[in-house]
PDB file of C-alpha atoms in Angstrom:
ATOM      1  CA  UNK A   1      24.646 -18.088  46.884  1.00  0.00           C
ATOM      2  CA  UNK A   2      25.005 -14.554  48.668  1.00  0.00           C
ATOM      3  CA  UNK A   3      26.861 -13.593  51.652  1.00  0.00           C
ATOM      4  CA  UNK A   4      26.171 -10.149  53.404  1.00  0.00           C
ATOM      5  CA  UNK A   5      29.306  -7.561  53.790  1.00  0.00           C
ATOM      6  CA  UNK A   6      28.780  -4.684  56.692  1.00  0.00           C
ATOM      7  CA  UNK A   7      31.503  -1.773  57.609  1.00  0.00           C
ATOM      8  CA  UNK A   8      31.305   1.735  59.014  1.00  0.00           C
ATOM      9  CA  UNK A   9      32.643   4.570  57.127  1.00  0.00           C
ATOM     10  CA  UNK A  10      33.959   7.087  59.440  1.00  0.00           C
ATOM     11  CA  UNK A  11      34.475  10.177  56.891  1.00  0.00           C
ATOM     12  CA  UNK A  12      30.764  10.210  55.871  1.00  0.00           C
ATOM     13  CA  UNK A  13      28.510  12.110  57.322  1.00  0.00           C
ATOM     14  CA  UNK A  14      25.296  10.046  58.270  1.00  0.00           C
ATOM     15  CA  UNK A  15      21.663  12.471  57.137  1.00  0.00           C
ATOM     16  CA  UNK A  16      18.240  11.098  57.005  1.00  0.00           C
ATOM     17  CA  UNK A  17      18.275  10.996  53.559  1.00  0.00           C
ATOM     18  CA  UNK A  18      21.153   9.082  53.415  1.00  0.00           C
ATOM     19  CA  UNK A  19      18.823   6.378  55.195  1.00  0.00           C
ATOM     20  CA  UNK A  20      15.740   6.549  52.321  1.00  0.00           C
ATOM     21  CA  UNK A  21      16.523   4.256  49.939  1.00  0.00           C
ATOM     22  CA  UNK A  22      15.052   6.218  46.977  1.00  0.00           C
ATOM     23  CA  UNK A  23      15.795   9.549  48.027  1.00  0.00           C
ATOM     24  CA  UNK A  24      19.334  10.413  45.478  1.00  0.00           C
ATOM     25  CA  UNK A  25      21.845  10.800  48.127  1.00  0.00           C
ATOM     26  CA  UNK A  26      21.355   7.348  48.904  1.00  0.00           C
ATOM     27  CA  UNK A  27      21.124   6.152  45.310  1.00  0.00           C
ATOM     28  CA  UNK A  28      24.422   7.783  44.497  1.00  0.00           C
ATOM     29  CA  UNK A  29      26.364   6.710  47.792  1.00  0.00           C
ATOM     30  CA  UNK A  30      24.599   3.127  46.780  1.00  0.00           C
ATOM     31  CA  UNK A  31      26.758   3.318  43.503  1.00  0.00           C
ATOM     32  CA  UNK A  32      29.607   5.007  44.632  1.00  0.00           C
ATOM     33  CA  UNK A  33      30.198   1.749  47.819  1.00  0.00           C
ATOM     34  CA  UNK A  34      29.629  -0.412  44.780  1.00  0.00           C
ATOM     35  CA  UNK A  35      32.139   0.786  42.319  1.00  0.00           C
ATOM     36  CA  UNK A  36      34.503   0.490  45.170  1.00  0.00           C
ATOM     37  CA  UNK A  37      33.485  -2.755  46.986  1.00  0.00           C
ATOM     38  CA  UNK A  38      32.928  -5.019  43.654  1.00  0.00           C
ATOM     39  CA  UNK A  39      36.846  -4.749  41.883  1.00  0.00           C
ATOM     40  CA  UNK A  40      38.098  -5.568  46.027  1.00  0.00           C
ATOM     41  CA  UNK A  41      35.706  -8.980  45.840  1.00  0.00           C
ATOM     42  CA  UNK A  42      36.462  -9.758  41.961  1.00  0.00           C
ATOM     43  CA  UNK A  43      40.587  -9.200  42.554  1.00  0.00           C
ATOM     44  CA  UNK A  44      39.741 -12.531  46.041  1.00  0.00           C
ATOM     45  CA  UNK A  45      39.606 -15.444  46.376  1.00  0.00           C
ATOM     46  CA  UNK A  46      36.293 -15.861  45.150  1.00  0.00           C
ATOM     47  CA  UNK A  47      36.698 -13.056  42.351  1.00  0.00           C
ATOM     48  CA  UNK A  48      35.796 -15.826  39.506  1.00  0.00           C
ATOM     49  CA  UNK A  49      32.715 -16.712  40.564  1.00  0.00           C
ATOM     50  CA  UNK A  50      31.644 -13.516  42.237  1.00  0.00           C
ATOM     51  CA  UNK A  51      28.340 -11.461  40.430  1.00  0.00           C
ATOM     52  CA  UNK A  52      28.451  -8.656  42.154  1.00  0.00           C
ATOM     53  CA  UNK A  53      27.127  -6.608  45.357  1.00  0.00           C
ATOM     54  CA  UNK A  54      23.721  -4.731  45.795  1.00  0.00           C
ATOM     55  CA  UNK A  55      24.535  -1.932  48.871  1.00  0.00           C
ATOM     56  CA  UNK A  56      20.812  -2.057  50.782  1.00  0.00           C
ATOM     57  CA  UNK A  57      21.222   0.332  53.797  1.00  0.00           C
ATOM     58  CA  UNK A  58      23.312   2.878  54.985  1.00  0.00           C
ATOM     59  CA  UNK A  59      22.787   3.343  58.868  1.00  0.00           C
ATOM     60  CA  UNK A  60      24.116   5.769  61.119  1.00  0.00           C
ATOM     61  CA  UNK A  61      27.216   4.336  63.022  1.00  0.00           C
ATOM     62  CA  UNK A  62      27.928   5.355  66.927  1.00  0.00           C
ATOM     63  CA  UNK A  63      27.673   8.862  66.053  1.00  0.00           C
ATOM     64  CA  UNK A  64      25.922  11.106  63.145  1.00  0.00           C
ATOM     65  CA  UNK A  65      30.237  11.028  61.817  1.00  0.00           C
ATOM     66  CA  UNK A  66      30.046   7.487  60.592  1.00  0.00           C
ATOM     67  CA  UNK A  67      27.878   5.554  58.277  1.00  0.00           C
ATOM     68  CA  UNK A  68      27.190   1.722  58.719  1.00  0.00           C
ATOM     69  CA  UNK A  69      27.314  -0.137  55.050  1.00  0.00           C
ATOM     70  CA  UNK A  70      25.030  -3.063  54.731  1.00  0.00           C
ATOM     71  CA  UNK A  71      25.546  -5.337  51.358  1.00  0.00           C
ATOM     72  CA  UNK A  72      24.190  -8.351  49.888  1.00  0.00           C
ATOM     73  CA  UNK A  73      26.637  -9.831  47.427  1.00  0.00           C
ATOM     74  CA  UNK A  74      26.338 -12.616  45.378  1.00  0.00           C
ATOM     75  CA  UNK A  75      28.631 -16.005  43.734  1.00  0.00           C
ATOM     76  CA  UNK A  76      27.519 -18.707  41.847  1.00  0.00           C
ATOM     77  CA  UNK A  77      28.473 -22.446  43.463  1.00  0.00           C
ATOM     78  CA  UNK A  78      31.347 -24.103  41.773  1.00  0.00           C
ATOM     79  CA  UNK A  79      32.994 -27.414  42.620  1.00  0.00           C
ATOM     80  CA  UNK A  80      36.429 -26.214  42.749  1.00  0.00           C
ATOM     81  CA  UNK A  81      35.468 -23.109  45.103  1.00  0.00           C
ATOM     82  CA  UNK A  82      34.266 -25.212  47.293  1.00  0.00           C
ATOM     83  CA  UNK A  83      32.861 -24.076  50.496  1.00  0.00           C
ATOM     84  CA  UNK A  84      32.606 -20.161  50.881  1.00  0.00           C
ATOM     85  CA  UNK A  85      34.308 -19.308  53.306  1.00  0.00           C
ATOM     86  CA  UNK A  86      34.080 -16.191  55.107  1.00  0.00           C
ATOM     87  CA  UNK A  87      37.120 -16.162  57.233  1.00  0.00           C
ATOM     88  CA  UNK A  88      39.663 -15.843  54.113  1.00  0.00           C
ATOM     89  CA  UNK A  89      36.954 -13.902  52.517  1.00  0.00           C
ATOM     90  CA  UNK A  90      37.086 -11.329  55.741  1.00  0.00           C
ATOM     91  CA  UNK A  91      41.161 -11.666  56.148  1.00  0.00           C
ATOM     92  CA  UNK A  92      41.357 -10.596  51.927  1.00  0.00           C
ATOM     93  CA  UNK A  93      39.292  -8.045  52.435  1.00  0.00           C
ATOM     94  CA  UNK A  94      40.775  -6.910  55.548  1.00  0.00           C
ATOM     95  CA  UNK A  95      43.994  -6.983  53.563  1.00  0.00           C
ATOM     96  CA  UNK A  96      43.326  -5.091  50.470  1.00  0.00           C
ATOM     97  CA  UNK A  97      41.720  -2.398  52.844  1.00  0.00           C
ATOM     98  CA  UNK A  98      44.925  -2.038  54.675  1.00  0.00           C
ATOM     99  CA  UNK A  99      43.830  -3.846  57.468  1.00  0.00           C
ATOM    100  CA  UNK A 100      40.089  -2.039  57.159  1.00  0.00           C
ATOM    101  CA  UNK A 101      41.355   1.599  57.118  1.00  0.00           C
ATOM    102  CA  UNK A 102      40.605   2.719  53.360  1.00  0.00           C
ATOM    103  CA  UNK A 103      38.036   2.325  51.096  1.00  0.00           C
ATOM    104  CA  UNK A 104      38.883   4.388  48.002  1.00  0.00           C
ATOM    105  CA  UNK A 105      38.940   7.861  49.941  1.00  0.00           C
ATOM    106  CA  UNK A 106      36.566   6.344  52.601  1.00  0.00           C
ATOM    107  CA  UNK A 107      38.131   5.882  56.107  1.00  0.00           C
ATOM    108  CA  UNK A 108      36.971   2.862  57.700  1.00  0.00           C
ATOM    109  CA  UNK A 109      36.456   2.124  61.098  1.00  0.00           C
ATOM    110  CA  UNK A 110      38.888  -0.809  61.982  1.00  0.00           C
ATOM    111  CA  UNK A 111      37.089  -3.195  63.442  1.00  0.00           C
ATOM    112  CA  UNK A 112      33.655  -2.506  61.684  1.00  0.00           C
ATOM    113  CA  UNK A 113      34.207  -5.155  59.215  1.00  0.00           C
ATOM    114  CA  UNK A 114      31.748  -8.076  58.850  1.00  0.00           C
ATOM    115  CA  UNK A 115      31.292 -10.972  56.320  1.00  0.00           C
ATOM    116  CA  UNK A 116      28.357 -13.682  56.880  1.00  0.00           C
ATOM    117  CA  UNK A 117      28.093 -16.570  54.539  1.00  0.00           C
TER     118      UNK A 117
END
């Protein structure tokens, strides 16, 4: 099963090649949201049955100052997880970002944060 996980990073300067997906700023921002976004998703609720995230688009936020994150992340279906659900999904992440302020040495824009199961 995936869900989709979007945020705006305010200390990150949105440039067009930020928005190419091959070009290498966005292959090494790709890996850089993913080292920080997978260990926050493994330590929820849904850590042991979660594979992992695959960051598809950076897109400039309300100005060129902040950088919309667009994932795709992905659990395998397991009887005693139950139904995904995105609420305590959203209030754990919301949580472990200090209430969607950090990520890593990102600032994040507080109310930016969006999970869709």
């Amino acid at each position: 099963e995936q869900f989709t996980l979007n945020f705006t990073i305010t200390n990150l300067r949105f440039t067009p090649d930020l928005g190419t997906p091959n070009s290498a700023k966005f292959k090494s921002t790709q890996k850089i949201m993913q080292h920080y976004i997978d260990p926050l998703l493994q330590k929820s609720s849904i850590g042991p049955y979660f594979t992992g995230c695959k960051v598809t688009g950076f897109r400039s936020g309300r100005n060129r100052e902040n950088v919309g994150v667009d994932a795709v992340c992905s659990y395998k279906t397991n009887d005693s997880l139950g139904a995904f659900d995105r609420e305590k999904v959203y209030q754990e992440l919301s949580t472990m970002t200090n209430g969607v302020t950090t990520l890593g040495h990102y600032s994040l824009e507080r109310n930016s944060l969006y999970v869709n199961g």
